[in-house]
Coordinates of C-alpha atoms in Angstrom, one line a residue:
M1 CA 0.0 0.0 0.0
L2 CA 1.0 3.6 -0.4
S3 CA 1.7 5.6 2.7
S4 CA -1.1 6.8 4.9
V5 CA -0.3 10.4 3.9
L6 CA -0.9 9.6 0.3
L7 CA -4.3 8.1 1.1
L8 CA -5.1 11.2 3.1
L9 CA -4.4 13.3 0.0
L10 CA -6.8 11.2 -2.1
I11 CA -9.7 11.9 0.1
S12 CA -9.0 15.4 1.3
G13 CA -11.2 18.2 0.0
A14 CA -9.2 21.0 1.5
Q15 CA -8.8 24.2 -0.6
A16 CA -5.4 25.8 -0.6
S17 CA -3.2 27.9 -2.8
Y18 CA -1.1 25.1 -4.3
Y19 CA 2.5 25.7 -5.6
G20 CA 3.5 22.3 -6.7
V21 CA 4.8 18.8 -5.8
V22 CA 7.9 16.6 -6.2
F23 CA 7.6 12.9 -5.3
S24 CA 10.3 10.2 -5.3
Y25 CA 10.9 6.9 -3.7
S26 CA 13.9 4.7 -3.0
V27 CA 14.2 1.0 -2.2
G28 CA 16.6 -0.4 0.4
D29 CA 17.6 -3.9 1.5
L30 CA 15.6 -7.0 1.9
Q31 CA 14.4 -7.4 5.5
S32 CA 12.1 -10.2 6.8
G33 CA 11.1 -11.1 3.2
R34 CA 10.1 -7.5 2.2
Y35 CA 12.1 -4.6 0.7
Q36 CA 12.3 -1.4 2.7
K37 CA 10.9 1.6 0.9
T38 CA 11.2 5.3 1.6
E39 CA 9.0 8.0 0.0
D40 CA 10.0 11.6 -0.3
Y41 CA 6.7 13.5 -0.7
R42 CA 7.2 17.3 -0.8
V43 CA 4.2 19.6 -1.5
S44 CA 4.2 23.4 -1.6
F45 CA 1.4 25.8 -0.7
S46 CA 1.1 29.5 -0.1
S47 CA 1.6 29.0 3.7
C48 CA 2.9 26.3 6.0
E49 CA -0.4 26.3 7.8
E50 CA -2.1 25.2 4.6
F51 CA 0.3 22.3 4.3
D52 CA -0.4 21.2 7.9
S53 CA -4.1 21.5 7.4
F54 CA -4.0 19.5 4.2
F55 CA -1.7 16.7 5.4
C56 CA -2.3 16.3 9.1
G57 CA -5.6 18.1 9.9
G58 CA -3.7 21.0 11.3
N59 CA -1.2 19.1 13.5
C60 CA 1.8 17.4 12.0
S61 CA 3.7 17.1 15.3
G62 CA 3.4 13.3 15.4
M63 CA 4.4 12.7 11.8
P64 CA 7.8 12.7 9.9
V65 CA 7.1 16.1 8.3
Y66 CA 10.0 18.6 7.8
L67 CA 10.0 22.2 6.8
I68 CA 12.2 22.7 3.7
D69 CA 11.9 26.4 3.2
E70 CA 9.5 29.3 2.9
S71 CA 9.6 32.6 1.2
R72 CA 8.1 35.5 3.2
G73 CA 4.5 34.4 3.1
E74 CA 4.7 33.7 -0.6
W75 CA 5.1 29.9 -0.4
C76 CA 6.1 27.1 2.0
Q77 CA 7.5 23.8 1.0
K78 CA 7.4 20.8 3.5
V79 CA 8.3 17.2 3.0
H80 CA 6.8 14.0 4.4
I81 CA 9.3 11.2 4.7
G82 CA 7.3 7.9 4.6
S83 CA 9.0 4.6 5.3
G84 CA 7.9 1.0 5.4
S85 CA 8.1 -2.3 3.5
S86 CA 6.5 -3.2 0.2
S87 CA 5.5 -6.3 -1.8
L88 CA 6.8 -6.8 -5.3
N89 CA 4.0 -5.0 -7.2
T90 CA 3.1 -1.8 -9.0
F91 CA 1.1 1.0 -7.5
N92 CA -0.8 3.7 -9.4
S93 CA -2.7 6.7 -8.1
M94 CA -4.1 10.0 -9.2
V95 CA -3.9 12.8 -6.5
S96 CA -5.6 16.1 -6.1
A97 CA -4.0 18.7 -3.8
G98 CA -6.4 21.6 -3.9
N99 CA -6.4 24.6 -6.3
W100 CA -3.4 26.0 -7.9
T101 CA -2.3 29.6 -7.2
E102 CA -3.7 31.9 -9.9
N103 CA -1.9 31.3 -13.2
I104 CA -1.9 32.5 -16.8
N105 CA -2.3 29.1 -18.4
G106 CA -5.7 28.7 -16.6
I107 CA -5.1 25.6 -14.5
V108 CA -7.4 25.6 -11.5
S109 CA -7.5 22.1 -9.9
S110 CA -4.3 20.4 -9.2
T111 CA -3.9 16.8 -10.3
F112 CA -0.8 14.6 -10.6
G113 CA -0.1 10.9 -11.1
L114 CA 2.1 8.5 -9.2
H115 CA 3.4 5.3 -10.7
L116 CA 5.6 3.1 -8.5
D117 CA 7.0 -0.1 -9.9
L118 CA 8.3 -2.3 -7.0
R119 CA 8.7 -5.5 -8.9
N120 CA 12.0 -7.3 -8.8
R121 CA 14.3 -6.2 -11.7
S122 CA 16.4 -8.9 -13.4
D123 CA 19.3 -6.5 -13.9
I124 CA 19.8 -5.6 -10.2
N125 CA 17.9 -8.5 -8.6
K126 CA 15.7 -6.2 -6.4
P127 CA 13.0 -3.5 -7.0
G128 CA 14.3 -0.3 -8.5
S129 CA 14.0 3.3 -7.2
S130 CA 12.5 6.2 -9.0
P131 CA 14.4 9.2 -10.3
Q132 CA 15.5 11.7 -7.6
T133 CA 15.2 15.4 -7.9
T134 CA 13.7 18.6 -6.4
I135 CA 13.0 22.2 -7.3
I136 CA 12.0 25.4 -5.4
P137 CA 8.2 26.1 -5.6
L138 CA 8.6 29.5 -7.4
V139 CA 11.1 30.2 -10.2
R140 CA 11.1 33.7 -11.6
V141 CA 12.8 35.4 -14.6
P142 CA 12.6 38.9 -16.1
S143 CA 10.5 39.0 -19.3
N144 CA 13.5 40.4 -21.3
C145 CA 16.2 37.9 -20.3
Q146 CA 17.1 34.6 -21.8
R147 CA 17.2 32.0 -19.0
N148 CA 17.6 28.2 -18.8
I149 CA 16.4 26.1 -15.9
N150 CA 18.5 22.9 -15.8
L151 CA 16.9 20.3 -13.5
L152 CA 19.3 17.9 -11.8
V153 CA 17.8 14.5 -11.8
S154 CA 19.7 11.3 -10.7
D155 CA 18.7 7.7 -10.8
P156 CA 19.9 5.2 -8.1
D157 CA 19.7 2.4 -10.7
G158 CA 21.6 4.1 -13.4
D159 CA 18.5 4.2 -15.7
D160 CA 18.0 6.6 -18.6
I161 CA 16.0 9.6 -17.3
R162 CA 13.6 11.6 -19.5
C163 CA 11.3 14.5 -18.8
R164 CA 8.1 15.6 -20.5
Y165 CA 5.1 17.7 -19.8
A166 CA 2.2 15.9 -18.1
A167 CA -0.7 14.7 -20.3
D168 CA -4.2 13.6 -19.6
P169 CA -5.0 12.0 -17.1
E170 CA -1.8 13.1 -15.3
C171 CA -3.3 16.6 -14.9
N172 CA -6.8 18.2 -14.8
I173 CA -6.0 20.8 -17.4
C174 CA -2.7 20.1 -19.2
T175 CA -1.9 23.3 -20.9
P176 CA 1.9 23.8 -20.7
P177 CA 3.4 27.3 -20.2
S178 CA 3.5 29.0 -23.6
V179 CA 6.8 30.8 -22.6
L180 CA 8.7 27.6 -21.7
S181 CA 10.2 24.8 -23.8
L182 CA 11.1 21.5 -22.2
S183 CA 13.7 19.1 -23.5
S184 CA 13.7 15.3 -22.7
S185 CA 17.0 15.9 -20.8
C186 CA 15.0 18.0 -18.2
S187 CA 16.1 21.4 -19.3
L188 CA 13.6 24.3 -19.5
S189 CA 14.3 27.2 -21.7
F190 CA 12.8 30.7 -21.6
S191 CA 13.3 33.3 -24.3
P192 CA 12.5 37.0 -24.0
T193 CA 8.8 37.8 -24.4
N194 CA 6.6 40.9 -24.4
S195 CA 4.9 42.3 -21.3
S196 CA 1.5 40.8 -22.1
N197 CA 3.0 37.4 -21.1
E198 CA 4.2 38.5 -17.7
G199 CA 2.8 36.7 -14.7
P200 CA 2.7 33.2 -13.1
Y201 CA 2.4 29.9 -14.9
A202 CA 1.7 26.4 -13.6
V203 CA 4.3 23.9 -14.7
Q204 CA 3.3 20.3 -14.7
M205 CA 6.0 17.8 -15.6
V206 CA 6.6 14.0 -15.4
V207 CA 10.0 12.3 -15.0
E208 CA 10.4 8.7 -16.2
D209 CA 13.2 6.2 -16.0
F210 CA 13.9 3.8 -18.8
P211 CA 16.2 0.7 -18.5
R212 CA 19.4 0.9 -20.5
Q213 CA 18.9 -2.8 -21.5
T214 CA 16.0 -5.1 -21.8
I215 CA 15.0 -6.3 -18.4
T216 CA 12.3 -8.6 -16.8
L217 CA 10.2 -7.4 -13.9
T218 CA 8.7 -10.1 -11.6
N219 CA 5.9 -9.5 -9.2
S220 CA 5.1 -11.2 -5.9
S221 CA 3.0 -13.9 -7.5
G222 CA 5.6 -14.7 -10.1
G223 CA 4.0 -12.8 -13.0
Q224 CA 6.6 -11.2 -15.4
E225 CA 6.8 -8.3 -17.8
V226 CA 9.6 -7.5 -20.2
K227 CA 10.7 -3.8 -20.3
T228 CA 12.8 -2.6 -23.3
T229 CA 14.8 0.6 -23.5
S230 CA 11.6 2.3 -24.8
D231 CA 9.4 1.4 -21.8
A232 CA 9.2 3.6 -18.8
I233 CA 9.5 1.9 -15.4
S234 CA 8.4 4.6 -12.8
K235 CA 6.8 8.0 -13.3
I236 CA 7.1 10.9 -10.8
P237 CA 5.6 14.4 -10.9
I238 CA 7.4 17.7 -10.8
Q239 CA 5.1 20.7 -10.5
F240 CA 6.0 24.3 -9.6
V241 CA 5.2 27.9 -10.5
F242 CA 7.2 29.8 -13.1
R243 CA 6.8 33.6 -12.9
V244 CA 7.7 36.0 -15.7
D245 CA 8.5 39.3 -14.0
P246 CA 8.6 42.8 -15.6
A247 CA 11.7 43.5 -17.7
A248 CA 15.0 44.1 -15.8
P249 CA 17.2 47.1 -16.6
S250 CA 20.0 44.7 -17.5
C251 CA 20.2 40.9 -18.1
T252 CA 23.9 40.8 -17.4
E253 CA 24.6 38.5 -14.5
G254 CA 26.1 40.2 -11.5
E255 CA 24.2 43.5 -12.0
Y256 CA 20.6 43.0 -11.2
L257 CA 20.5 39.2 -11.6
P258 CA 22.7 37.7 -8.9
R259 CA 25.8 35.9 -10.1
F260 CA 27.4 33.1 -8.1
L261 CA 31.0 33.4 -7.0
P262 CA 33.5 30.9 -5.7
P263 CA 33.5 28.9 -3.5
T264 CA 29.9 28.2 -4.5
P265 CA 29.7 24.6 -5.8
E266 CA 29.1 24.3 -9.6
H267 CA 25.8 23.0 -10.9
G268 CA 25.8 19.2 -10.8
A269 CA 28.7 19.0 -8.3
Q270 CA 28.7 15.8 -6.1
I271 CA 29.7 16.2 -2.5
S272 CA 29.8 13.6 0.2
T273 CA 30.0 13.6 4.0
N274 CA 30.2 11.2 6.8
D275 CA 26.7 10.0 7.7
S276 CA 27.3 11.1 11.3
E277 CA 28.6 14.6 10.5
T278 CA 27.1 17.9 9.4
L279 CA 28.0 19.1 5.9
E280 CA 28.6 22.8 5.4
I281 CA 28.3 24.5 2.0
I282 CA 29.3 28.1 1.3
V283 CA 27.4 30.0 -1.3
R284 CA 28.4 33.5 -2.4
A285 CA 26.7 35.7 -4.9
E286 CA 26.8 39.4 -6.0
A287 CA 24.5 41.8 -7.7
T288 CA 26.2 45.2 -8.1
Q289 CA 22.9 47.1 -8.9
A290 CA 20.7 45.3 -6.3
E291 CA 20.9 44.1 -2.8
T292 CA 21.2 40.3 -2.4
T293 CA 18.7 39.6 0.4
E294 CA 18.1 35.8 0.7
I295 CA 18.8 32.3 -0.5
L296 CA 15.9 30.0 -1.2
I297 CA 16.4 26.2 -1.1
S298 CA 14.8 22.9 -1.8
G299 CA 16.7 19.9 -0.6
P300 CA 16.6 16.9 1.8
A301 CA 15.3 17.2 5.3
G302 CA 17.8 18.6 7.7
V303 CA 19.2 21.5 5.5
T304 CA 19.4 24.8 7.2
K305 CA 20.6 28.2 6.0
S306 CA 22.2 31.3 7.4
L307 CA 23.3 34.7 6.2
S308 CA 26.7 36.2 7.1
G309 CA 26.8 39.5 5.3
S310 CA 25.4 40.6 1.9
G311 CA 25.7 37.8 -0.6
N312 CA 27.3 35.4 1.8
F313 CA 25.3 32.3 2.8
T314 CA 26.0 29.0 4.6
L315 CA 24.0 25.9 4.0
T316 CA 24.3 23.0 6.5
W317 CA 23.0 19.5 6.1
T318 CA 22.7 17.0 8.9
P319 CA 21.7 13.7 7.3
I320 CA 18.8 11.6 8.7
A321 CA 18.9 7.8 8.7
S322 CA 16.9 7.4 5.4
D323 CA 19.5 9.6 3.6
R324 CA 22.3 7.1 3.9
G325 CA 23.9 6.1 0.6
L326 CA 21.5 8.0 -1.6
N327 CA 22.3 11.0 -3.8
K328 CA 20.1 13.8 -2.4
T329 CA 19.5 16.8 -4.6
L330 CA 19.9 20.3 -3.1
C331 CA 18.7 23.2 -5.3
F332 CA 19.0 26.9 -4.5
V333 CA 18.6 30.4 -5.9
V334 CA 19.8 33.8 -4.5
Q335 CA 17.4 36.6 -4.6
A336 CA 18.2 40.3 -4.9
N337 CA 16.0 43.4 -4.5
S338 CA 16.1 46.8 -6.3
S339 CA 13.5 49.5 -6.2
G340 CA 10.8 47.0 -5.2
S341 CA 11.7 44.5 -7.9
V342 CA 12.9 41.0 -7.2
Y343 CA 15.6 39.2 -9.2
Q344 CA 16.6 35.6 -9.0
S345 CA 19.9 34.0 -9.9
D346 CA 20.1 30.9 -12.0
L347 CA 18.8 27.7 -10.3
R348 CA 21.8 25.8 -9.1
C349 CA 21.6 22.2 -7.9
I350 CA 24.1 19.8 -6.4
L351 CA 24.1 16.1 -5.2
M352 CA 24.9 15.3 -1.6
T353 CA 25.6 11.8 -0.3
A354 CA 25.9 10.6 3.3
V355 CA 28.4 7.8 3.4
S356 CA 30.1 5.7 6.1
H357 CA 33.4 7.5 5.7
P358 CA 34.2 11.1 4.7
S359 CA 35.2 12.2 1.3
T360 CA 35.2 15.4 -0.8
T361 CA 33.4 14.0 -3.8
T362 CA 31.7 10.7 -4.4
P363 CA 31.0 10.1 -8.1
P364 CA 30.2 6.5 -9.1
L365 CA 33.4 4.4 -8.9
T366 CA 34.2 0.7 -8.5
T367 CA 37.4 -1.1 -8.2
T368 CA 38.0 -4.9 -8.4
N369 CA 40.6 -7.2 -9.6
Q370 CA 38.2 -8.5 -12.3
P371 CA 36.3 -6.7 -15.0
T372 CA 33.2 -5.0 -13.5
T373 CA 30.4 -2.6 -14.3
T374 CA 29.7 0.8 -12.8
T375 CA 27.8 0.8 -9.5
P376 CA 25.5 3.8 -9.6
L377 CA 25.5 4.8 -5.9
A378 CA 28.2 3.0 -3.9
S379 CA 31.6 1.5 -4.3
S380 CA 31.8 -2.2 -4.7
I381 CA 35.2 -2.3 -2.9
Q382 CA 35.1 -4.7 0.0
N383 CA 36.4 -3.4 3.3
S384 CA 39.7 -5.0 4.3
T385 CA 42.4 -4.4 7.0
P386 CA 45.9 -4.3 5.7
V387 CA 48.3 -6.8 7.4
P388 CA 50.9 -4.9 9.3
G389 CA 54.5 -5.3 8.3
P390 CA 57.1 -3.9 5.7
N391 CA 55.1 -5.0 2.6
Y392 CA 55.8 -3.3 -0.7
V393 CA 53.7 -3.2 -3.9
L394 CA 55.9 -3.8 -6.9
A395 CA 53.1 -4.2 -9.5
L396 CA 49.3 -4.1 -9.3
N397 CA 46.9 -5.0 -12.2
T398 CA 43.5 -3.7 -11.4
K399 CA 40.5 -2.7 -13.6
I400 CA 38.6 0.5 -12.6
S401 CA 35.2 1.4 -13.9
T402 CA 33.6 4.8 -13.5
S403 CA 31.0 7.1 -15.2
L404 CA 33.4 10.0 -15.0
S405 CA 35.3 11.3 -18.0
L406 CA 39.1 10.9 -18.3
E407 CA 39.1 14.1 -20.3
T408 CA 37.3 16.4 -17.8
D409 CA 37.4 14.6 -14.4
S410 CA 41.0 13.2 -14.3
A411 CA 41.8 15.0 -11.1
T412 CA 38.8 13.6 -9.3
I413 CA 39.5 10.1 -10.6
T414 CA 43.2 10.4 -9.4
N415 CA 42.2 11.6 -5.9
L416 CA 39.6 8.7 -5.5
I417 CA 42.2 6.1 -6.5
K418 CA 44.8 7.6 -4.2
E419 CA 42.4 7.7 -1.2
E420 CA 41.6 4.0 -1.8
L421 CA 45.2 2.9 -2.1
I422 CA 46.1 4.8 1.1
R423 CA 43.1 3.2 2.9
R424 CA 44.5 -0.2 1.8
G425 CA 47.9 0.5 3.4
M426 CA 50.0 2.4 0.9
S427 CA 52.1 5.4 2.0
P428 CA 50.3 8.8 2.1
D429 CA 53.1 10.3 0.1
I430 CA 52.3 8.4 -3.1
T431 CA 51.7 10.3 -6.2
L432 CA 49.5 9.2 -9.1
K433 CA 49.5 10.1 -12.8
L434 CA 47.0 9.1 -15.4
L435 CA 48.7 7.8 -18.5
S436 CA 47.5 7.4 -22.1
G437 CA 45.0 4.6 -22.5
G438 CA 43.7 5.0 -19.0
A439 CA 46.7 3.4 -17.2
V440 CA 47.7 4.8 -13.8
Q441 CA 51.3 5.3 -12.7
V442 CA 51.9 5.2 -8.9
T443 CA 55.2 6.4 -7.4
T444 CA 56.3 6.8 -3.8
A445 CA 59.3 7.9 -1.9
A446 CA 62.0 5.3 -1.4
P447 CA 61.9 3.6 2.1

């Protein structure tokens, strides 16, 4: 069954100013004959009180509900983290979450579909997880500025991810925003438009994952279905508000539109932390013709933010138990004000992972002494304790597989290999060099 909160949504008739939804689920290990499933169910309304009324009858104190962020009475995003076990079956549901906030494309009643496929996959020998992503409830751009919104979507199973606009019956009225174009790679593009198109639009999207090879899905009664690379497995909704604001005096980033500065992580950066520690991320931005006032975020539960001077922000994340081992998406924008007008930076998103040992970056990487395939979320290296003594490695023949590029990510690959070799007993003063053909040269000081 779906979570009790999901069932509550299906029967609730509460009216609220709805700002969107992002839903995802992940599947853990087999326990007592059933796989553990975690649902990340985030919904946005015009106030936190509306969320509480809609989800919990006004009191969410006894439920795993977390505040993600809110924007000065404009919107509030909260998330319900549901956990439990599930049988090997599929689940489909259509959900209504009240009325959309007023929008130009004329969408009144909110509707979105959920399709969970928890059948056993032949390629990974367990049920798969859905794509993982998030977005802030309100993205805004000046009407005269070209802007791209690049969603960051990851998939724990390494599937092919594709985005599209929702279609009947996945929405009540399915009119997409006339000012936005959406690519299958989950990038939204806005081109300058005239003032008659200014205002808010409801964005209703669906993200699907497709296997990269033909697989067989098996349900709890033994029934099977074959999925090819053209067949979607799961479907999750992404809905938010896109607002076209009046024209800005300049579209140059760093003047009115905030521009990110170092050490702000780049879009798509992957950062890991020990699952028992708090991760700190520094964000800096400038707008020379406006005042940078706040940072707005959407990410996993446990992210907090603070301001330390104009354009200087600190984000901290304390992972919760259900975060362990998963790539969690954190998205943020910086807002600036000038003469009563509000300007947003580009949407920037990163991946954060809580692992059992600290590391600066954790892209997919596996190392074995036999040919292997890439593991999407975690290393397949087995823990081992080096035998003490004056042992010296004269030669090592190892195959390494990773989704990183040797051309653009050579430094990251080198650091990851070095960390693993040191962990296995080699001297910390070793130096590594990537050679042509993908070979690695390792040297160390003479004993």
